């Protein structure tokens, strides 16, 4: 059985689509479900016996549909997002201050309703990779920011320069140099 990813249908959530060929297409947001609830949803789709509390699963799916992705309640993982504790490769929560908008590249606040602009936590601060690639670093000298090399003492990523000299590329989901 092959699994593929599908997008959200406007009128109703189609979390898993069973195709005539036997393939299953999973909605991208299902990556946020705990493993037990994802298995229960697969069991429902395949008309198998229940393995989890159906009410809990319904609540989880409602939360996903409304775009209210919840941060884990356990101790945060050091590799997780420092605000919403998203693990690398998973979506930031809906109101995470670290998350960038997938449509604009700017800090995500209340820019778009629902989950249309959620981004994935990579394990690194947004823009760090681009700063390193383009050599955008600064250090504080006498209370002012001074451009410097990555190897200089006190060098930090220059996110201000990144946003001044680059534009967000929606297809690549990263900042690219102008011109």
Coordinates of N, CA, C and O in Angstrom, one line a residue:
X1 N 0.8 -1.2 0.0 CA 0.0 0.0 0.0 C 0.9 1.2 0.0 O 1.8 1.4 0.8
X2 N 0.7 2.2 -0.9 CA 1.5 3.4 -1.0 C 0.7 4.5 -0.4 O -0.5 4.7 -0.5
X3 N 1.4 5.4 0.4 CA 0.8 6.6 1.0 C 1.3 7.8 0.3 O 2.5 8.0 0.1
X4 N 0.4 8.7 0.0 CA 0.8 10.0 -0.6 C 0.1 11.1 0.2 O -0.8 10.9 1.0
X5 N 0.6 12.3 0.1 CA 0.0 13.5 0.8 C -1.0 14.2 -0.1 O -0.8 14.3 -1.3
X6 N -2.1 14.7 0.5 CA -3.1 15.5 -0.2 C -3.3 16.8 0.5 O -2.8 17.0 1.7
X7 N -4.0 17.7 -0.1 CA -4.2 19.0 0.6 C -5.7 19.1 1.1 O -6.5 18.2 0.9
X8 N -6.0 20.1 1.9 CA -7.3 20.2 2.5 C -8.4 20.6 1.5 O -8.1 21.4 0.6
X9 N -9.5 19.9 1.6 CA -10.6 20.2 0.8 C -11.4 21.3 1.4 O -11.6 21.4 2.6
X10 N -11.9 22.3 0.6 CA -12.6 23.4 1.2 C -13.8 23.2 2.0 O -13.9 23.7 3.1
X11 N -14.7 22.3 1.6 CA -15.9 22.2 2.3 C -15.9 21.3 3.5 O -16.6 21.5 4.4
X12 N -15.0 20.3 3.5 CA -14.9 19.4 4.7 C -13.5 18.8 4.7 O -12.8 18.8 3.7
X13 N -13.2 18.4 5.9 CA -11.9 17.7 6.1 C -11.9 16.3 5.5 O -12.8 15.6 5.9
X14 N -11.0 16.0 4.6 CA -10.9 14.7 4.1 C -9.5 14.3 4.5 O -8.5 14.5 3.8
X15 N -9.4 13.7 5.7 CA -8.1 13.4 6.3 C -7.4 12.3 5.6 O -6.2 12.4 5.4
X16 N -8.1 11.3 5.2 CA -7.5 10.2 4.5 C -8.4 9.8 3.3 O -9.6 9.7 3.5
X17 N -7.9 9.8 2.1 CA -8.7 9.4 1.0 C -8.2 8.0 0.5 O -7.1 7.8 0.3
X18 N -9.2 7.1 0.4 CA -8.9 5.7 0.0 C -9.2 5.7 -1.5 O -10.4 5.9 -1.9
X19 N -8.2 5.4 -2.3 CA -8.4 5.4 -3.8 C -8.7 4.0 -4.2 O -8.4 3.0 -3.6
X20 N -9.4 3.9 -5.4 CA -9.8 2.6 -5.9 C -8.6 1.6 -6.1 O -8.7 0.4 -6.1
X21 N -7.4 2.2 -6.3 CA -6.2 1.4 -6.5 C -5.7 0.8 -5.2 O -4.7 0.0 -5.2
X22 N -6.3 1.2 -4.1 CA -5.8 0.7 -2.8 C -4.9 1.7 -2.1 O -4.5 1.5 -0.9
X23 N -4.4 2.7 -2.8 CA -3.6 3.7 -2.1 C -4.3 4.6 -1.2 O -5.6 4.7 -1.3
X24 N -3.6 5.1 -0.2 CA -4.2 6.1 0.8 C -3.5 7.4 0.6 O -2.3 7.4 0.5
X25 N -4.3 8.5 0.6 CA -3.7 9.8 0.5 C -4.0 10.5 1.9 O -5.1 10.5 2.3
X26 N -2.9 10.9 2.6 CA -3.1 11.5 3.9 C -3.0 13.0 3.8 O -2.1 13.5 3.1
X27 N -3.8 13.7 4.6 CA -3.7 15.2 4.7 C -2.4 15.5 5.4 O -2.0 14.8 6.3
X28 N -1.7 16.6 5.0 CA -0.4 17.0 5.5 C -0.5 17.2 7.0 O 0.5 17.0 7.7
X29 N -1.6 17.7 7.5 CA -1.6 18.1 8.9 C -1.7 16.9 9.9 O -1.4 17.1 11.1
X30 N -1.9 15.7 9.3 CA -1.9 14.5 10.2 C -0.6 14.3 10.9 O -0.5 13.5 11.9
X31 N 0.5 14.9 10.4 CA 1.8 14.7 11.1 C 1.8 15.3 12.5 O 2.6 14.9 13.3
X32 N 0.8 16.1 12.8 CA 0.6 16.7 14.2 C 0.0 15.7 15.1 O 0.0 16.0 16.3
X33 N -0.7 14.7 14.7 CA -1.4 13.8 15.5 C -0.5 12.8 16.3 O 0.6 12.4 15.7
X34 N -0.8 12.5 17.5 CA 0.0 11.5 18.2 C -0.2 10.2 17.4 O -1.2 9.9 16.8
X35 N 0.8 9.3 17.5 CA 0.9 8.1 16.7 C -0.4 7.2 16.9 O -1.0 6.7 16.0
X36 N -0.8 7.1 18.2 CA -2.0 6.3 18.5 C -3.2 6.8 17.7 O -4.0 6.0 17.2
X37 N -3.4 8.1 17.7 CA -4.6 8.7 17.0 C -4.5 8.6 15.5 O -5.5 8.3 14.8
X38 N -3.3 8.7 15.0 CA -3.1 8.5 13.5 C -3.5 7.0 13.2 O -4.1 6.8 12.2
X39 N -3.0 6.1 14.0 CA -3.3 4.7 13.8 C -4.8 4.4 13.8 O -5.4 3.7 13.0
X40 N -5.5 5.1 14.8 CA -7.0 4.9 14.9 C -7.7 5.5 13.7 O -8.6 4.9 13.1
X41 N -7.2 6.6 13.1 CA -7.8 7.2 11.9 C -7.6 6.2 10.8 O -8.5 6.0 10.0
X42 N -6.4 5.6 10.7 CA -6.2 4.6 9.6 C -7.1 3.4 9.8 O -7.7 2.9 8.8
X43 N -7.3 3.0 11.0 CA -8.2 1.9 11.3 C -9.6 2.2 10.9 O -10.3 1.4 10.3
X44 N -10.1 3.4 11.2 CA -11.4 3.8 10.8 C -11.6 3.8 9.2 O -12.5 3.3 8.7
X45 N -10.6 4.3 8.6 CA -10.6 4.4 7.1 C -10.7 3.0 6.5 O -11.4 2.8 5.5
X46 N -9.9 2.1 7.1 CA -9.9 0.7 6.5 C -10.9 -0.2 7.1 O -10.9 -1.4 6.9
X47 N -11.9 0.4 8.0 CA -12.9 -0.4 8.6 C -12.4 -1.5 9.5 O -12.9 -2.7 9.4
X48 N -11.3 -1.2 10.3 CA -10.8 -2.2 11.2 C -11.3 -1.9 12.6 O -11.9 -0.8 12.8
X49 N -10.9 -2.7 13.6 CA -11.3 -2.5 14.9 C -10.7 -1.2 15.5 O -9.6 -0.8 15.1
X50 N -11.3 -0.6 16.5 CA -10.8 0.6 17.2 C -9.7 0.3 18.1 O -9.7 -0.8 18.7
X51 N -8.7 1.1 18.1 CA -7.5 0.9 19.0 C -7.3 2.1 20.0 O -6.5 2.1 20.8
X52 N -8.1 3.2 19.8 CA -8.0 4.4 20.7 C -9.4 4.9 20.9 O -10.3 4.6 20.3
X53 N -9.4 5.9 21.9 CA -10.6 6.5 22.2 C -11.1 7.4 21.1 O -10.4 8.4 20.7
X54 N -12.2 7.1 20.5 CA -12.7 7.8 19.3 C -13.0 9.3 19.6 O -12.9 10.2 18.8
X55 N -13.5 9.6 20.9 CA -13.8 11.0 21.3 C -12.5 11.8 21.2 O -12.5 12.9 20.7
X56 N -11.4 11.3 21.8 CA -10.1 12.0 21.8 C -9.7 12.3 20.3 O -9.2 13.3 20.0
X57 N -9.8 11.3 19.5 CA -9.4 11.4 18.1 C -10.3 12.5 17.4 O -9.8 13.4 16.7
X58 N -11.6 12.5 17.7 CA -12.5 13.5 17.1 C -12.0 14.9 17.6 O -12.0 15.9 16.8
X59 N -11.7 15.1 18.8 CA -11.2 16.4 19.3 C -9.9 16.8 18.7 O -9.7 17.9 18.3
X60 N -9.0 15.8 18.5 CA -7.7 16.1 17.8 C -7.9 16.6 16.4 O -7.3 17.6 15.9
X61 N -8.8 15.9 15.7 CA -9.1 16.3 14.3 C -9.8 17.6 14.2 O -9.5 18.5 13.3
X62 N -10.7 17.9 15.2 CA -11.3 19.2 15.2 C -10.3 20.3 15.4 O -10.3 21.4 14.8
X63 N -9.3 20.1 16.3 CA -8.3 21.0 16.6 C -7.4 21.3 15.3 O -7.1 22.4 15.0
X64 N -7.1 20.2 14.6 CA -6.4 20.4 13.4 C -7.2 21.2 12.3 O -6.6 22.0 11.7
X65 N -8.4 20.8 12.2 CA -9.3 21.5 11.2 C -9.4 23.0 11.5 O -9.4 23.8 10.6
X66 N -9.5 23.4 12.8 CA -9.6 24.8 13.1 C -8.3 25.5 13.1 O -8.2 26.7 13.4
X67 N -7.2 24.8 12.9 CA -5.9 25.4 12.9 C -5.3 25.7 14.2 O -4.5 26.6 14.4
X68 N -5.8 25.0 15.3 CA -5.3 25.3 16.6 C -4.4 24.2 17.0 O -4.7 23.4 17.9
X69 N -3.3 24.1 16.4 CA -2.3 23.0 16.7 C -1.7 23.3 18.0 O -1.4 24.4 18.4
X70 N -1.7 22.2 18.9 CA -1.3 22.4 20.2 C 0.2 22.0 20.4 O 0.7 21.1 19.8
X71 N 0.8 22.7 21.3 CA 2.2 22.4 21.7 C 2.2 21.1 22.6 O 1.2 21.0 23.4
X72 N 3.2 20.3 22.6 CA 3.2 19.1 23.4 C 3.2 19.6 24.9 O 3.8 20.6 25.2
X73 N 2.6 18.8 25.8 CA 2.6 19.1 27.2 C 3.8 18.6 28.0 O 3.9 18.9 29.1
X74 N 4.6 17.7 27.3 CA 5.7 17.2 28.0 C 6.9 18.2 28.1 O 6.8 19.2 27.5
X75 N 8.0 17.7 28.7 CA 9.2 18.6 28.8 C 9.7 18.9 27.4 O 9.7 18.0 26.5
X76 N 10.0 20.1 27.1 CA 10.5 20.5 25.8 C 11.8 19.8 25.4 O 12.7 19.6 26.2
X77 N 11.9 19.4 24.2 CA 13.1 18.8 23.6 C 14.0 19.9 23.2 O 13.6 20.9 22.6
X78 N 15.3 19.8 23.5 CA 16.2 20.9 23.2 C 16.3 21.2 21.7 O 16.6 22.3 21.3
X79 N 15.9 20.2 20.8 CA 15.9 20.4 19.4 C 14.6 21.0 18.9 O 14.5 21.4 17.8
X80 N 13.6 21.1 19.9 CA 12.3 21.6 19.5 C 12.3 23.2 19.4 O 13.3 23.8 19.9
X81 N 11.3 23.7 18.8 CA 11.1 25.1 18.8 C 11.1 25.7 20.2 O 10.4 25.2 21.0
X82 N 11.8 26.8 20.4 CA 11.9 27.3 21.8 C 10.6 27.9 22.3 O 10.4 28.1 23.5
X83 N 9.6 28.2 21.4 CA 8.3 28.8 21.8 C 7.2 27.7 21.9 O 6.6 27.5 22.9
X84 N 7.0 27.0 20.7 CA 5.9 26.1 20.7 C 6.3 24.6 20.9 O 5.5 23.7 20.9
X85 N 7.6 24.4 21.0 CA 8.2 23.1 21.2 C 7.9 22.1 20.0 O 8.0 20.9 20.2
X86 N 7.6 22.6 18.8 CA 7.5 21.7 17.7 C 8.8 21.0 17.4 O 9.9 21.6 17.6
X87 N 8.7 19.7 17.1 CA 9.9 18.9 16.8 C 10.4 19.2 15.4 O 9.5 19.5 14.5
X88 N 11.7 19.0 15.1 CA 12.1 19.2 13.7 C 11.3 18.4 12.7 O 11.0 17.2 13.0
X89 N 10.9 19.0 11.7 CA 10.1 18.3 10.6 C 8.6 18.4 10.9 O 7.8 17.9 10.1
X90 N 8.2 19.1 12.0 CA 6.7 19.2 12.2 C 6.4 20.7 12.2 O 7.2 21.6 12.3
X91 N 5.1 21.0 12.1 CA 4.6 22.3 12.0 C 4.7 23.1 13.3 O 4.4 22.5 14.4
X92 N 5.0 24.4 13.2 CA 4.8 25.2 14.4 C 3.4 25.2 14.8 O 2.5 25.0 14.0
X93 N 3.1 25.6 16.1 CA 1.7 25.8 16.5 C 1.2 27.0 15.9 O 1.9 27.9 15.4
X94 N -0.1 27.2 15.9 CA -0.8 28.3 15.2 C -0.3 29.6 15.6 O -0.2 30.5 14.7
X95 N -0.1 29.9 16.8 CA 0.3 31.3 17.3 C 1.8 31.4 17.7 O 2.1 32.2 18.5
X96 N 2.6 30.5 17.2 CA 4.0 30.6 17.6 C 4.7 31.8 17.1 O 4.6 32.2 15.9
X97 N 5.4 32.5 18.0 CA 6.1 33.8 17.6 C 7.4 33.5 16.8 O 7.9 34.4 16.1
X98 N 8.0 32.3 16.8 CA 9.2 32.0 16.0 C 8.8 31.7 14.6 O 9.6 31.9 13.7
X99 N 7.6 31.1 14.4 CA 7.2 30.7 13.0 C 7.2 31.8 12.0 O 6.9 33.0 12.4
X100 N 7.6 31.5 10.8 CA 7.5 32.5 9.7 C 6.3 32.1 8.9 O 6.0 30.9 8.7
X101 N 5.7 33.1 8.3 CA 4.6 32.9 7.4 C 5.1 32.2 6.1 O 6.0 32.7 5.5
X102 N 4.5 31.2 5.7 CA 4.9 30.5 4.5 C 4.6 31.3 3.2 O 5.2 31.0 2.2
X103 N 3.7 32.3 3.3 CA 3.4 33.1 2.2 C 4.2 34.4 2.1 O 4.5 34.8 1.0
X104 N 4.7 34.9 3.2 CA 5.4 36.2 3.2 C 6.8 36.1 3.7 O 7.7 36.9 3.4
X105 N 7.1 35.1 4.5 CA 8.5 34.9 5.1 C 8.7 35.8 6.4 O 9.7 35.6 7.0
X106 N 7.7 36.6 6.7 CA 7.8 37.5 7.9 C 7.3 36.7 9.1 O 6.7 35.7 9.0
X107 N 7.6 37.2 10.3 CA 7.1 36.6 11.5 C 5.6 36.4 11.4 O 4.9 37.3 11.1
X108 N 5.2 35.2 11.8 CA 3.8 34.9 11.7 C 3.1 35.3 13.0 O 3.6 35.1 14.1
X109 N 2.1 36.1 12.8 CA 1.3 36.6 13.9 C -0.1 36.1 13.6 O -0.5 35.0 13.6
X110 N -0.9 37.1 13.2 CA -2.3 36.8 12.9 C -2.4 37.2 11.4 O -3.4 37.8 11.0
X111 N -1.4 36.9 10.6 CA -1.4 37.3 9.2 C -2.4 36.6 8.3 O -3.0 37.3 7.5
X112 N -2.7 35.4 8.5 CA -3.6 34.6 7.7 C -4.5 33.7 8.6 O -3.9 33.1 9.5
X113 N -5.8 33.7 8.4 CA -6.6 32.8 9.2 C -6.3 31.3 9.0 O -5.9 30.9 7.9
X114 N -6.5 30.6 10.0 CA -6.4 29.1 9.9 C -4.9 28.7 9.8 O -4.0 29.3 10.4
X115 N -4.7 27.7 9.0 CA -3.3 27.2 8.9 C -2.7 27.3 7.5 O -1.8 26.6 7.2
X116 N -3.2 28.3 6.7 CA -2.7 28.4 5.4 C -1.2 28.8 5.3 O -0.6 28.6 4.3
X117 N -0.7 29.4 6.3 CA 0.7 29.9 6.2 C 1.6 29.3 7.3 O 2.7 29.9 7.6
X118 N 1.2 28.2 7.9 CA 2.1 27.6 8.9 C 3.4 27.0 8.2 O 3.3 26.6 7.1
X119 N 4.5 27.1 8.9 CA 5.7 26.5 8.4 C 6.3 25.4 9.3 O 5.8 25.3 10.5
X120 N 7.2 24.7 8.9 CA 7.8 23.6 9.6 C 9.0 24.1 10.3 O 9.8 24.8 9.8
X121 N 9.2 23.6 11.6 CA 10.4 23.8 12.4 C 11.5 22.9 11.9 O 11.3 21.7 11.8
X122 N 12.6 23.5 11.5 CA 13.7 22.8 10.9 C 14.7 22.3 12.0 O 15.6 21.6 11.7
X123 N 14.6 22.9 13.2 CA 15.6 22.7 14.2 C 16.5 23.8 14.4 O 17.4 23.9 15.3
X124 N 16.4 24.8 13.5 CA 17.3 26.0 13.5 C 16.4 27.3 13.4 O 15.3 27.2 12.8
X125 N 16.9 28.4 13.9 CA 16.2 29.6 13.9 C 15.9 30.0 12.4 O 16.8 29.9 11.6
X126 N 14.7 30.5 12.1 CA 14.4 30.9 10.7 C 15.4 31.9 10.2 O 15.6 32.9 10.9
X127 N 16.0 31.7 9.0 CA 16.9 32.6 8.4 C 18.4 32.3 8.7 O 19.3 32.9 8.1
X128 N 18.7 31.5 9.7 CA 20.1 31.2 10.1 C 20.8 30.6 8.9 O 22.0 31.0 8.6
X129 N 20.2 29.6 8.2 CA 20.9 29.0 7.1 C 21.3 30.0 6.0 O 22.4 30.0 5.4
X130 N 20.3 31.0 5.7 CA 20.5 32.0 4.7 C 21.6 32.9 5.1 O 22.5 33.3 4.3
X131 N 21.6 33.4 6.4 CA 22.7 34.3 6.9 C 24.0 33.6 6.7 O 25.0 34.3 6.3
X132 N 24.1 32.3 7.0 CA 25.4 31.7 6.9 C 25.8 31.5 5.4 O 27.0 31.7 5.0
X133 N 24.8 31.2 4.5 CA 25.1 31.1 3.1 C 25.6 32.4 2.5 O 26.5 32.4 1.7
X134 N 25.0 33.5 2.9 CA 25.3 34.8 2.3 C 26.3 35.6 3.1 O 26.7 36.7 2.7
X135 N 26.8 35.1 4.2 CA 27.8 35.7 5.0 C 27.3 37.0 5.7 O 28.0 37.9 5.9
X136 N 26.0 36.9 6.2 CA 25.4 38.1 6.9 C 25.6 37.9 8.4 O 24.9 37.2 9.1
X137 N 26.7 38.5 8.9 CA 27.0 38.5 10.4 C 27.3 39.9 10.9 O 27.7 40.8 10.1
X138 N 27.1 40.1 12.2 CA 27.4 41.4 12.8 C 27.9 41.1 14.2 O 27.8 40.0 14.7
X139 N 28.5 42.1 14.8 CA 28.9 42.0 16.2 C 28.7 43.4 16.8 O 28.8 44.4 16.0
X140 N 28.4 43.5 18.0 CA 28.2 44.7 18.7 C 29.6 45.4 19.1 O 30.4 44.7 19.7
X141 N 29.8 46.6 18.6 CA 31.0 47.3 18.9 C 30.6 48.7 19.3 O 29.9 49.5 18.6
X142 N 30.9 49.1 20.6 CA 30.6 50.4 21.2 C 29.1 50.6 21.0 O 28.7 51.7 20.7
X143 N 28.3 49.6 21.3 CA 26.8 49.8 21.3 C 26.2 49.8 19.9 O 25.0 50.1 19.8
X144 N 27.0 49.6 18.8 CA 26.5 49.7 17.5 C 26.7 48.3 16.8 O 27.7 47.6 17.1
X145 N 25.9 48.0 15.8 CA 26.1 46.8 15.1 C 27.0 47.0 13.9 O 26.9 48.0 13.2
X146 N 28.1 46.2 13.9 CA 29.1 46.3 12.9 C 29.2 45.0 12.1 O 29.3 43.9 12.6
X147 N 29.1 45.1 10.7 CA 29.3 43.9 9.9 C 30.6 43.2 10.2 O 31.6 43.8 10.5
X148 N 30.6 41.9 10.2 CA 31.8 41.1 10.5 C 31.7 39.8 9.8 O 30.8 39.4 9.1
X149 N 32.8 39.0 10.0 CA 32.8 37.6 9.4 C 32.3 36.6 10.5 O 32.3 36.9 11.7
X150 N 31.9 35.5 10.0 CA 31.4 34.5 10.9 C 32.4 34.0 11.9 O 32.0 33.6 13.0
X151 N 33.7 34.1 11.6 CA 34.7 33.6 12.5 C 35.1 34.7 13.6 O 35.9 34.4 14.5
X152 N 34.7 35.9 13.4 CA 35.0 37.0 14.4 C 34.4 36.7 15.7 O 33.3 36.2 15.8
X153 N 35.1 37.2 16.8 CA 34.6 37.1 18.1 C 33.3 37.8 18.3 O 33.2 39.0 17.8
X154 N 32.3 37.2 18.9 CA 31.0 37.8 19.1 C 30.1 37.9 17.8 O 29.1 38.6 17.9
X155 N 30.4 37.2 16.8 CA 29.6 37.3 15.5 C 28.3 36.6 15.8 O 28.2 35.6 16.4
X156 N 27.2 37.3 15.3 CA 25.9 36.8 15.3 C 25.2 36.9 14.0 O 25.7 37.8 13.2
X157 N 24.2 36.1 13.7 CA 23.5 36.2 12.4 C 22.9 37.6 12.3 O 22.2 38.1 13.2
X158 N 23.0 38.2 11.1 CA 22.4 39.5 10.9 C 21.1 39.4 10.2 O 21.0 39.5 8.9
X159 N 20.0 39.2 10.9 CA 18.7 39.0 10.4 C 18.2 40.3 9.7 O 17.4 40.2 8.8
X160 N 18.5 41.4 10.3 CA 18.1 42.7 9.7 C 18.6 42.8 8.3 O 17.9 43.2 7.4
X161 N 19.9 42.5 8.1 CA 20.5 42.6 6.8 C 19.8 41.6 5.8 O 19.5 41.9 4.7
X162 N 19.5 40.4 6.4 CA 18.9 39.4 5.6 C 17.5 39.9 5.0 O 17.3 39.7 3.8
X163 N 16.7 40.5 5.9 CA 15.4 41.0 5.4 C 15.5 42.2 4.6 O 14.7 42.5 3.8
X164 N 16.6 43.0 4.7 CA 16.8 44.2 3.9 C 17.3 43.9 2.5 O 17.0 44.5 1.5
X165 N 18.2 42.8 2.3 CA 18.8 42.5 1.1 C 18.2 41.3 0.3 O 18.7 41.0 -0.7
X166 N 17.3 40.7 0.9 CA 16.7 39.4 0.3 C 15.2 39.5 0.3 O 14.6 40.4 0.9
X167 N 14.6 38.6 -0.5 CA 13.2 38.5 -0.6 C 12.8 37.1 -0.3 O 13.6 36.2 -0.5
X168 N 11.6 36.9 0.1 CA 11.1 35.5 0.4 C 10.6 34.8 -0.9 O 9.9 35.4 -1.7
X169 N 11.1 33.6 -1.1 CA 10.7 32.8 -2.2 C 9.7 31.8 -1.7 O 10.1 30.9 -1.0
X170 N 8.5 31.9 -2.1 CA 7.4 31.0 -1.6 C 7.7 29.6 -2.0 O 7.5 28.7 -1.2
X171 N 8.1 29.3 -3.2 CA 8.4 28.0 -3.7 C 9.5 27.3 -3.0 O 9.4 26.1 -2.7
X172 N 10.5 28.0 -2.6 CA 11.7 27.4 -1.9 C 11.6 27.5 -0.4 O 12.3 26.9 0.3
X173 N 10.6 28.3 0.1 CA 10.4 28.6 1.5 C 11.7 29.0 2.2 O 12.1 28.5 3.2
X174 N 12.3 30.0 1.6 CA 13.5 30.6 2.1 C 13.8 32.0 1.5 O 13.2 32.3 0.5
X175 N 14.7 32.7 2.2 CA 15.1 34.1 1.7 C 16.1 33.9 0.6 O 17.0 33.1 0.7
X176 N 16.0 34.7 -0.5 CA 17.0 34.6 -1.6 C 17.4 36.0 -1.9 O 16.7 37.0 -1.7
X177 N 18.7 36.2 -2.3 CA 19.3 37.5 -2.6 C 18.5 38.1 -3.7 O 18.1 37.5 -4.7
X178 N 18.4 39.5 -3.7 CA 17.8 40.2 -4.7 C 18.7 40.3 -5.9 O 19.9 40.3 -5.7
X179 N 18.2 40.3 -7.1 CA 19.0 40.4 -8.3 C 19.8 39.3 -8.6 O 20.6 38.9 -9.3

